[in-house]
Amino acid sequence: MPHGNLTNCWQKLFNSAIIAAEPSICMAPSYTLHVDFGIMCQISAIQYVVNIGSGLVLMGYSSALIPMKELDDETLLWHVELCPHNKQFDPFELQTIRSSWLRTLNLNYLRIKRAVVGSIPPPIPQSCSKEEACPM
């Protein structure tokens, strides 16, 4: 599977793997990883938490987990960003924090929610249909 988009960001954490709870009936255009908060942090090699612009980001040596948004009352959407070079990741190099993300200083709030890692595709502009090619 390609690793190039935000939807499949979590796949970059694995060189190769098959993760399945049950057989898939159909192929979806986006894939997310549903995982426990602690396991998400272990897979991503998270070591510490940083406050960036009044929001918490979970950091490892070469990885970061950014809370993106609340999907429902019990679930948070997370994005994984991996360092593009062989040095320690500087939190201010993160590309994801340049756009909209869930800013909270309450680590317990982040910890108690179910974690979904990946991203939801951006909505199609109202002036376009799915069949039309729309300039972004």
GROMACS .gro file of N, CA and C in nm:
model
  408
    1MET      N    1   0.083  -0.119   0.000
    1MET     CA    2   0.000   0.000   0.000
    1MET      C    3   0.086   0.125   0.000
    2PRO      N    4   0.046   0.226  -0.069
    2PRO     CA    5   0.126   0.348  -0.071
    2PRO      C    6   0.123   0.416   0.065
    3HIS      N    7   0.232   0.485   0.097
    3HIS     CA    8   0.244   0.554   0.226
    3HIS      C    9   0.232   0.705   0.212
    4GLY      N   10   0.193   0.755   0.097
    4GLY     CA   11   0.209   0.896   0.068
    4GLY      C   12   0.102   0.990   0.117
    5ASN      N   13  -0.008   0.944   0.173
    5ASN     CA   14  -0.111   1.041   0.210
    5ASN      C   15  -0.141   1.038   0.359
    6LEU      N   16  -0.215   1.137   0.404
    6LEU     CA   17  -0.249   1.148   0.546
    6LEU      C   18  -0.340   1.035   0.592
    7THR      N   19  -0.422   0.983   0.504
    7THR     CA   20  -0.516   0.878   0.541
    7THR      C   21  -0.445   0.755   0.594
    8ASN      N   22  -0.335   0.720   0.533
    8ASN     CA   23  -0.262   0.600   0.570
    8ASN      C   24  -0.135   0.631   0.648
    9CYS      N   25  -0.131   0.741   0.722
    9CYS     CA   26  -0.009   0.785   0.790
    9CYS      C   27   0.046   0.679   0.884
   10TRP      N   28  -0.039   0.603   0.948
   10TRP     CA   29   0.006   0.504   1.047
   10TRP      C   30   0.082   0.390   0.983
   11GLN      N   31   0.061   0.365   0.854
   11GLN     CA   32   0.128   0.253   0.788
   11GLN      C   33   0.279   0.273   0.780
   12LYS      N   34   0.325   0.398   0.788
   12LYS     CA   35   0.468   0.426   0.783
   12LYS      C   36   0.540   0.372   0.906
   13LEU      N   37   0.465   0.338   1.011
   13LEU     CA   38   0.527   0.284   1.132
   13LEU      C   39   0.575   0.141   1.113
   14PHE      N   40   0.530   0.075   1.008
   14PHE     CA   41   0.563  -0.066   0.985
   14PHE      C   42   0.634  -0.082   0.851
   15ASN      N   43   0.745  -0.155   0.850
   15ASN     CA   44   0.811  -0.187   0.723
   15ASN      C   45   0.724  -0.283   0.644
   16SER      N   46   0.671  -0.384   0.713
   16SER     CA   47   0.576  -0.476   0.651
   16SER      C   48   0.498  -0.542   0.763
   17ALA      N   49   0.370  -0.558   0.740
   17ALA     CA   50   0.284  -0.621   0.841
   17ALA      C   51   0.146  -0.643   0.782
   18ILE      N   52   0.076  -0.734   0.843
   18ILE     CA   53  -0.065  -0.753   0.812
   18ILE      C   54  -0.138  -0.744   0.945
   19ILE      N   55  -0.231  -0.651   0.953
   19ILE     CA   56  -0.309  -0.631   1.074
   19ILE      C   57  -0.454  -0.651   1.037
   20ALA      N   58  -0.519  -0.750   1.098
   20ALA     CA   59  -0.658  -0.776   1.064
   20ALA      C   60  -0.733  -0.828   1.185
   21ALA      N   61  -0.853  -0.778   1.203
   21ALA     CA   62  -0.942  -0.828   1.306
   21ALA      C   63  -1.040  -0.927   1.245
   22GLU      N   64  -1.074  -0.905   1.120
   22GLU     CA   65  -1.164  -0.992   1.045
   22GLU      C   66  -1.144  -0.963   0.897
   23PRO      N   67  -1.184  -1.052   0.811
   23PRO     CA   68  -1.166  -1.025   0.668
   23PRO      C   69  -1.247  -0.903   0.624
   24SER      N   70  -1.188  -0.826   0.537
   24SER     CA   71  -1.256  -0.709   0.484
   24SER      C   72  -1.352  -0.752   0.373
   25ILE      N   73  -1.470  -0.694   0.374
   25ILE     CA   74  -1.569  -0.725   0.271
   25ILE      C   75  -1.537  -0.649   0.143
   26CYS      N   76  -1.494  -0.525   0.159
   26CYS     CA   77  -1.460  -0.445   0.042
   26CYS      C   78  -1.341  -0.356   0.075
   27MET      N   79  -1.276  -0.308  -0.027
   27MET     CA   80  -1.163  -0.217  -0.009
   27MET      C   81  -1.217  -0.076   0.011
   28ALA      N   82  -1.172  -0.012   0.116
   28ALA     CA   83  -1.214   0.125   0.143
   28ALA      C   84  -1.108   0.221   0.089
   29PRO      N   85  -1.149   0.343   0.053
   29PRO     CA   86  -1.052   0.439   0.001
   29PRO      C   87  -0.956   0.490   0.109
   30SER      N   88  -0.994   0.477   0.235
   30SER     CA   89  -0.905   0.518   0.344
   30SER      C   90  -0.905   0.411   0.451
   31TYR      N   91  -0.793   0.399   0.516
   31TYR     CA   92  -0.778   0.300   0.622
   31TYR      C   93  -0.733   0.370   0.748
   32THR      N   94  -0.791   0.331   0.858
   32THR     CA   95  -0.750   0.385   0.987
   32THR      C   96  -0.714   0.268   1.077
   33LEU      N   97  -0.634   0.296   1.177
   33LEU     CA   98  -0.592   0.197   1.274
   33LEU      C   99  -0.665   0.228   1.405
   34HIS      N  100  -0.745   0.134   1.453
   34HIS     CA  101  -0.816   0.150   1.580
   34HIS      C  102  -0.732   0.079   1.685
   35VAL      N  103  -0.687   0.154   1.785
   35VAL     CA  104  -0.590   0.098   1.880
   35VAL      C  105  -0.603   0.166   2.015
   36ASP      N  106  -0.564   0.095   2.119
   36ASP     CA  107  -0.559   0.149   2.254
   36ASP      C  108  -0.454   0.261   2.261
   37PHE      N  109  -0.479   0.362   2.342
   37PHE     CA  110  -0.388   0.476   2.355
   37PHE      C  111  -0.246   0.431   2.388
   38GLY      N  112  -0.232   0.342   2.486
   38GLY     CA  113  -0.100   0.295   2.527
   38GLY      C  114  -0.027   0.222   2.416
   39ILE      N  115  -0.098   0.137   2.345
   39ILE     CA  116  -0.037   0.064   2.233
   39ILE      C  117   0.000   0.161   2.121
   40MET      N  118  -0.085   0.260   2.096
   40MET     CA  119  -0.054   0.361   1.995
   40MET      C  120   0.078   0.431   2.029
   41CYS      N  121   0.097   0.464   2.155
   41CYS     CA  122   0.220   0.530   2.198
   41CYS      C  123   0.341   0.436   2.185
   42GLN      N  124   0.322   0.308   2.217
   42GLN     CA  125   0.432   0.212   2.204
   42GLN      C  126   0.471   0.192   2.058
   43ILE      N  127   0.373   0.171   1.971
   43ILE     CA  128   0.401   0.150   1.829
   43ILE      C  129   0.475   0.271   1.771
   44SER      N  130   0.438   0.390   1.817
   44SER     CA  131   0.497   0.513   1.765
   44SER      C  132   0.624   0.554   1.838
   45ALA      N  133   0.665   0.476   1.939
   45ALA     CA  134   0.786   0.502   2.018
   45ALA      C  135   0.782   0.641   2.083
   46ILE      N  136   0.668   0.674   2.142
   46ILE     CA  137   0.651   0.804   2.207
   46ILE      C  138   0.730   0.806   2.337
   47GLN      N  139   0.801   0.919   2.361
   47GLN     CA  140   0.885   0.933   2.480
   47GLN      C  141   0.844   1.048   2.570
   48TYR      N  142   0.784   1.153   2.514
   48TYR     CA  143   0.751   1.270   2.594
   48TYR      C  144   0.637   1.348   2.528
   49VAL      N  145   0.585   1.443   2.605
   49VAL     CA  146   0.474   1.527   2.559
   49VAL      C  147   0.524   1.671   2.553
   50VAL      N  148   0.489   1.743   2.447
   50VAL     CA  149   0.526   1.884   2.436
   50VAL      C  150   0.400   1.969   2.417
   51ASN      N  151   0.408   2.091   2.467
   51ASN     CA  152   0.302   2.189   2.451
   51ASN      C  153   0.341   2.278   2.333
   52ILE      N  154   0.261   2.273   2.229
   52ILE     CA  155   0.286   2.357   2.111
   52ILE      C  156   0.161   2.439   2.087
   53GLY      N  157   0.171   2.569   2.107
   53GLY     CA  158   0.058   2.657   2.080
   53GLY      C  159  -0.067   2.619   2.156
   54SER      N  160  -0.055   2.592   2.285
   54SER     CA  161  -0.166   2.554   2.373
   54SER      C  162  -0.230   2.421   2.336
   55GLY      N  163  -0.151   2.331   2.284
   55GLY     CA  164  -0.198   2.196   2.254
   55GLY      C  165  -0.086   2.096   2.278
   56LEU      N  166  -0.123   1.975   2.319
   56LEU     CA  167  -0.024   1.872   2.347
   56LEU      C  168   0.001   1.785   2.225
   57VAL      N  169   0.128   1.760   2.198
   57VAL     CA  170   0.172   1.670   2.092
   57VAL      C  171   0.260   1.565   2.158
   58LEU      N  172   0.241   1.439   2.122
   58LEU     CA  173   0.319   1.329   2.177
   58LEU      C  174   0.438   1.306   2.086
   59MET      N  175   0.560   1.306   2.143
   59MET     CA  176   0.681   1.300   2.063
   59MET      C  177   0.767   1.179   2.097
   60GLY      N  178   0.829   1.124   1.995
   60GLY     CA  179   0.935   1.025   2.008
   60GLY      C  180   1.059   1.082   1.942
   61TYR      N  181   1.166   1.002   1.935
   61TYR     CA  182   1.289   1.051   1.873
   61TYR      C  183   1.264   1.091   1.727
   62SER      N  184   1.190   1.007   1.654
   62SER     CA  185   1.168   1.035   1.511
   62SER      C  186   1.021   1.026   1.472
   63SER      N  187   0.931   1.035   1.569
   63SER     CA  188   0.788   1.025   1.541
   63SER      C  189   0.710   1.122   1.627
   64ALA      N  190   0.589   1.153   1.582
   64ALA     CA  191   0.500   1.240   1.659
   64ALA      C  192   0.357   1.195   1.637
   65LEU      N  193   0.277   1.206   1.742
   65LEU     CA  194   0.133   1.180   1.733
   65LEU      C  195   0.063   1.311   1.762
   66ILE      N  196  -0.023   1.352   1.670
   66ILE     CA  197  -0.094   1.478   1.683
   66ILE      C  198  -0.243   1.448   1.689
   67PRO      N  199  -0.312   1.494   1.797
   67PRO     CA  200  -0.458   1.475   1.802
   67PRO      C  201  -0.523   1.568   1.700
   68MET      N  202  -0.605   1.512   1.612
   68MET     CA  203  -0.662   1.591   1.504
   68MET      C  204  -0.801   1.643   1.536
   69LYS      N  205  -0.889   1.553   1.582
   69LYS     CA  206  -1.024   1.597   1.614
   69LYS      C  207  -1.099   1.488   1.689
   70GLU      N  208  -1.207   1.528   1.751
   70GLU     CA  209  -1.296   1.435   1.820
   70GLU      C  210  -1.393   1.379   1.716
   71LEU      N  211  -1.395   1.246   1.701
   71LEU     CA  212  -1.487   1.184   1.605
   71LEU      C  213  -1.626   1.167   1.665
   72ASP      N  214  -1.630   1.136   1.794
   72ASP     CA  215  -1.754   1.127   1.870
   72ASP      C  216  -1.716   1.145   2.017
   73ASP      N  217  -1.810   1.125   2.107
   73ASP     CA  218  -1.784   1.149   2.249
   73ASP      C  219  -1.676   1.059   2.308
   74GLU      N  220  -1.648   0.947   2.242
   74GLU     CA  221  -1.554   0.850   2.298
   74GLU      C  222  -1.427   0.831   2.216
   75THR      N  223  -1.417   0.895   2.100
   75THR     CA  224  -1.309   0.863   2.007
   75THR      C  225  -1.237   0.987   1.955
   76LEU      N  226  -1.103   0.980   1.953
   76LEU     CA  227  -1.021   1.086   1.895
   76LEU      C  228  -0.948   1.034   1.772
   77LEU      N  229  -0.938   1.119   1.673
   77LEU     CA  230  -0.861   1.090   1.553
   77LEU      C  231  -0.720   1.145   1.571
   78TRP      N  232  -0.620   1.062   1.549
   78TRP     CA  233  -0.479   1.099   1.562
   78TRP      C  234  -0.410   1.090   1.427
   79HIS      N  235  -0.304   1.170   1.411
   79HIS     CA  236  -0.220   1.162   1.291
   79HIS      C  237  -0.077   1.132   1.335
   80VAL      N  238  -0.011   1.043   1.261
   80VAL     CA  239   0.130   1.011   1.285
   80VAL      C  240   0.214   1.089   1.186
   81GLU      N  241   0.317   1.154   1.236
   81GLU     CA  242   0.412   1.220   1.147
   81GLU      C  243   0.551   1.166   1.179
   82LEU      N  244   0.623   1.123   1.077
   82LEU     CA  245   0.757   1.069   1.095
   82LEU      C  246   0.860   1.170   1.048
   83CYS      N  247   0.972   1.174   1.118
   83CYS     CA  248   1.080   1.267   1.088
   83CYS      C  249   1.137   1.240   0.949
   84PRO      N  250   1.154   1.343   0.867
   84PRO     CA  251   1.203   1.323   0.730
   84PRO      C  252   1.356   1.307   0.720
   85HIS      N  253   1.426   1.320   0.832
   85HIS     CA  254   1.573   1.309   0.830
   85HIS      C  255   1.619   1.219   0.944
   86ASN      N  256   1.748   1.195   0.955
   86ASN     CA  257   1.802   1.102   1.053
   86ASN      C  258   1.844   1.166   1.185
   87LYS      N  259   1.792   1.283   1.215
   87LYS     CA  260   1.820   1.351   1.342
   87LYS      C  261   1.695   1.346   1.428
   88GLN      N  262   1.709   1.389   1.554
   88GLN     CA  263   1.592   1.392   1.641
   88GLN      C  264   1.490   1.491   1.587
   89PHE      N  265   1.364   1.452   1.596
   89PHE     CA  266   1.252   1.534   1.548
   89PHE      C  267   1.238   1.658   1.636
   90ASP      N  268   1.246   1.773   1.577
   90ASP     CA  269   1.219   1.899   1.646
   90ASP      C  270   1.069   1.923   1.633
   91PRO      N  271   0.997   1.940   1.745
   91PRO     CA  272   0.852   1.958   1.737
   91PRO      C  273   0.808   2.071   1.642
   92PHE      N  274   0.891   2.171   1.625
   92PHE     CA  275   0.853   2.283   1.540
   92PHE      C  276   0.874   2.253   1.391
   93GLU      N  277   0.925   2.134   1.360
   93GLU     CA  278   0.935   2.089   1.221
   93GLU      C  279   0.805   2.022   1.174
   94LEU      N  280   0.716   1.993   1.266
   94LEU     CA  281   0.593   1.921   1.233
   94LEU      C  282   0.511   1.998   1.130
   95GLN      N  283   0.469   1.929   1.026
   95GLN     CA  284   0.386   1.991   0.922
   95GLN      C  285   0.240   1.997   0.965
   96THR      N  286   0.195   1.896   1.038
   96THR     CA  287   0.054   1.885   1.075
   96THR      C  288   0.006   2.000   1.162
   97ILE      N  289   0.094   2.053   1.248
   97ILE     CA  290   0.051   2.160   1.338
   97ILE      C  291   0.032   2.293   1.265
   98ARG      N  292   0.065   2.297   1.139
   98ARG     CA  293   0.045   2.419   1.059
   98ARG      C  294  -0.100   2.431   1.011
   99SER      N  295  -0.176   2.324   1.029
   99SER     CA  296  -0.318   2.326   0.991
   99SER      C  297  -0.403   2.306   1.116
  100SER      N  298  -0.527   2.279   1.098
  100SER     CA  299  -0.619   2.261   1.209
  100SER      C  300  -0.595   2.128   1.280
  101TRP      N  301  -0.585   2.131   1.413
  101TRP     CA  302  -0.569   2.010   1.493
  101TRP      C  303  -0.632   2.035   1.629
  102LEU      N  304  -0.653   1.930   1.705
  102LEU     CA  305  -0.720   1.941   1.835
  102LEU      C  306  -0.622   1.989   1.941
  103ARG      N  307  -0.640   2.110   1.987
  103ARG     CA  308  -0.551   2.167   2.089
  103ARG      C  309  -0.615   2.151   2.226
  104THR      N  310  -0.546   2.080   2.313
  104THR     CA  311  -0.587   2.066   2.451
  104THR      C  312  -0.463   2.048   2.536
  105LEU      N  313  -0.467   2.098   2.658
  105LEU     CA  314  -0.357   2.081   2.752
  105LEU      C  315  -0.388   1.971   2.853
  106ASN      N  316  -0.499   1.900   2.834
  106ASN     CA  317  -0.544   1.796   2.925
  106ASN      C  318  -0.500   1.659   2.872
  107LEU      N  319  -0.387   1.609   2.922
  107LEU     CA  320  -0.335   1.480   2.877
  107LEU      C  321  -0.431   1.367   2.911
  108ASN      N  322  -0.497   1.375   3.025
  108ASN     CA  323  -0.591   1.270   3.063
  108ASN      C  324  -0.707   1.261   2.964
  109TYR      N  325  -0.753   1.374   2.913
  109TYR     CA  326  -0.858   1.376   2.810
  109TYR      C  327  -0.813   1.297   2.687
  110LEU      N  328  -0.689   1.316   2.646
  110LEU     CA  329  -0.636   1.244   2.530
  110LEU      C  330  -0.621   1.095   2.560
  111ARG      N  331  -0.583   1.064   2.682
  111ARG     CA  332  -0.553   0.927   2.723
  111ARG      C  333  -0.679   0.840   2.736
  112ILE      N  334  -0.790   0.896   2.782
  112ILE     CA  335  -0.909   0.813   2.811
  112ILE      C  336  -0.995   0.785   2.688
  113LYS      N  337  -0.972   0.855   2.579
  113LYS     CA  338  -1.052   0.835   2.458
  113LYS      C  339  -0.998   0.717   2.377
  114ARG      N  340  -1.087   0.654   2.300
  114ARG     CA  341  -1.042   0.553   2.203
  114ARG      C  342  -0.960   0.625   2.096
  115ALA      N  343  -0.859   0.557   2.046
  115ALA     CA  344  -0.772   0.619   1.946
  115ALA      C  345  -0.797   0.558   1.808
  116VAL      N  346  -0.812   0.645   1.710
  116VAL     CA  347  -0.817   0.605   1.570
  116VAL      C  348  -0.704   0.682   1.503
  117VAL      N  349  -0.612   0.609   1.440
  117VAL     CA  350  -0.496   0.672   1.379
  117VAL      C  351  -0.514   0.671   1.227
  118GLY      N  352  -0.498   0.786   1.167
  118GLY     CA  353  -0.518   0.803   1.024
  118GLY      C  354  -0.589   0.935   1.005
  119SER      N  355  -0.640   0.959   0.891
  119SER     CA  356  -0.714   1.082   0.867
  119SER      C  357  -0.835   1.056   0.781
  120ILE      N  358  -0.934   1.138   0.801
  120ILE     CA  359  -1.053   1.133   0.719
  120ILE      C  360  -1.024   1.217   0.595
  121PRO      N  361  -1.058   1.168   0.476
  121PRO     CA  362  -1.034   1.250   0.356
  121PRO      C  363  -1.106   1.384   0.367
  122PRO      N  364  -1.048   1.489   0.309
  122PRO     CA  365  -1.114   1.620   0.316
  122PRO      C  366  -1.248   1.616   0.246
  123PRO      N  367  -1.344   1.697   0.292
  123PRO     CA  368  -1.476   1.698   0.227
  123PRO      C  369  -1.465   1.753   0.085
  124ILE      N  370  -1.553   1.705   0.000
  124ILE     CA  371  -1.560   1.755  -0.138
  124ILE      C  372  -1.629   1.890  -0.135
  125PRO      N  373  -1.571   1.991  -0.202
  125PRO     CA  374  -1.636   2.123  -0.202
  125PRO      C  375  -1.780   2.112  -0.251
  126GLN      N  376  -1.869   2.194  -0.193
  126GLN     CA  377  -2.011   2.186  -0.225
  126GLN      C  378  -2.039   2.214  -0.372
  127SER      N  379  -1.954   2.290  -0.437
  127SER     CA  380  -1.977   2.323  -0.578
  127SER      C  381  -1.935   2.211  -0.672
  128CYS      N  382  -1.883   2.100  -0.617
  128CYS     CA  383  -1.834   1.990  -0.700
  128CYS      C  384  -1.905   1.860  -0.662
  129SER      N  385  -1.918   1.773  -0.758
  129SER     CA  386  -1.968   1.639  -0.729
  129SER      C  387  -1.848   1.545  -0.723
  130LYS      N  388  -1.868   1.422  -0.676
  130LYS     CA  389  -1.759   1.325  -0.667
  130LYS      C  390  -1.700   1.294  -0.804
  131GLU      N  391  -1.781   1.300  -0.908
  131GLU     CA  392  -1.735   1.265  -1.042
  131GLU      C  393  -1.651   1.376  -1.105
  132GLU      N  394  -1.671   1.500  -1.061
  132GLU     CA  395  -1.600   1.612  -1.121
  132GLU      C  396  -1.460   1.624  -1.062
  133ALA      N  397  -1.370   1.672  -1.142
  133ALA     CA  398  -1.236   1.705  -1.092
  133ALA      C  399  -1.241   1.848  -1.039
  134CYS      N  400  -1.209   1.866  -0.915
  134CYS     CA  401  -1.216   1.998  -0.854
  134CYS      C  402  -1.077   2.048  -0.820
  135PRO      N  403  -1.045   2.169  -0.855
  135PRO     CA  404  -0.915   2.224  -0.814
  135PRO      C  405  -0.916   2.249  -0.664
  136MET      N  406  -0.810   2.212  -0.599
  136MET     CA  407  -0.800   2.233  -0.454
  136MET      C  408  -0.705   2.346  -0.426
   0.00000   0.00000   0.00000
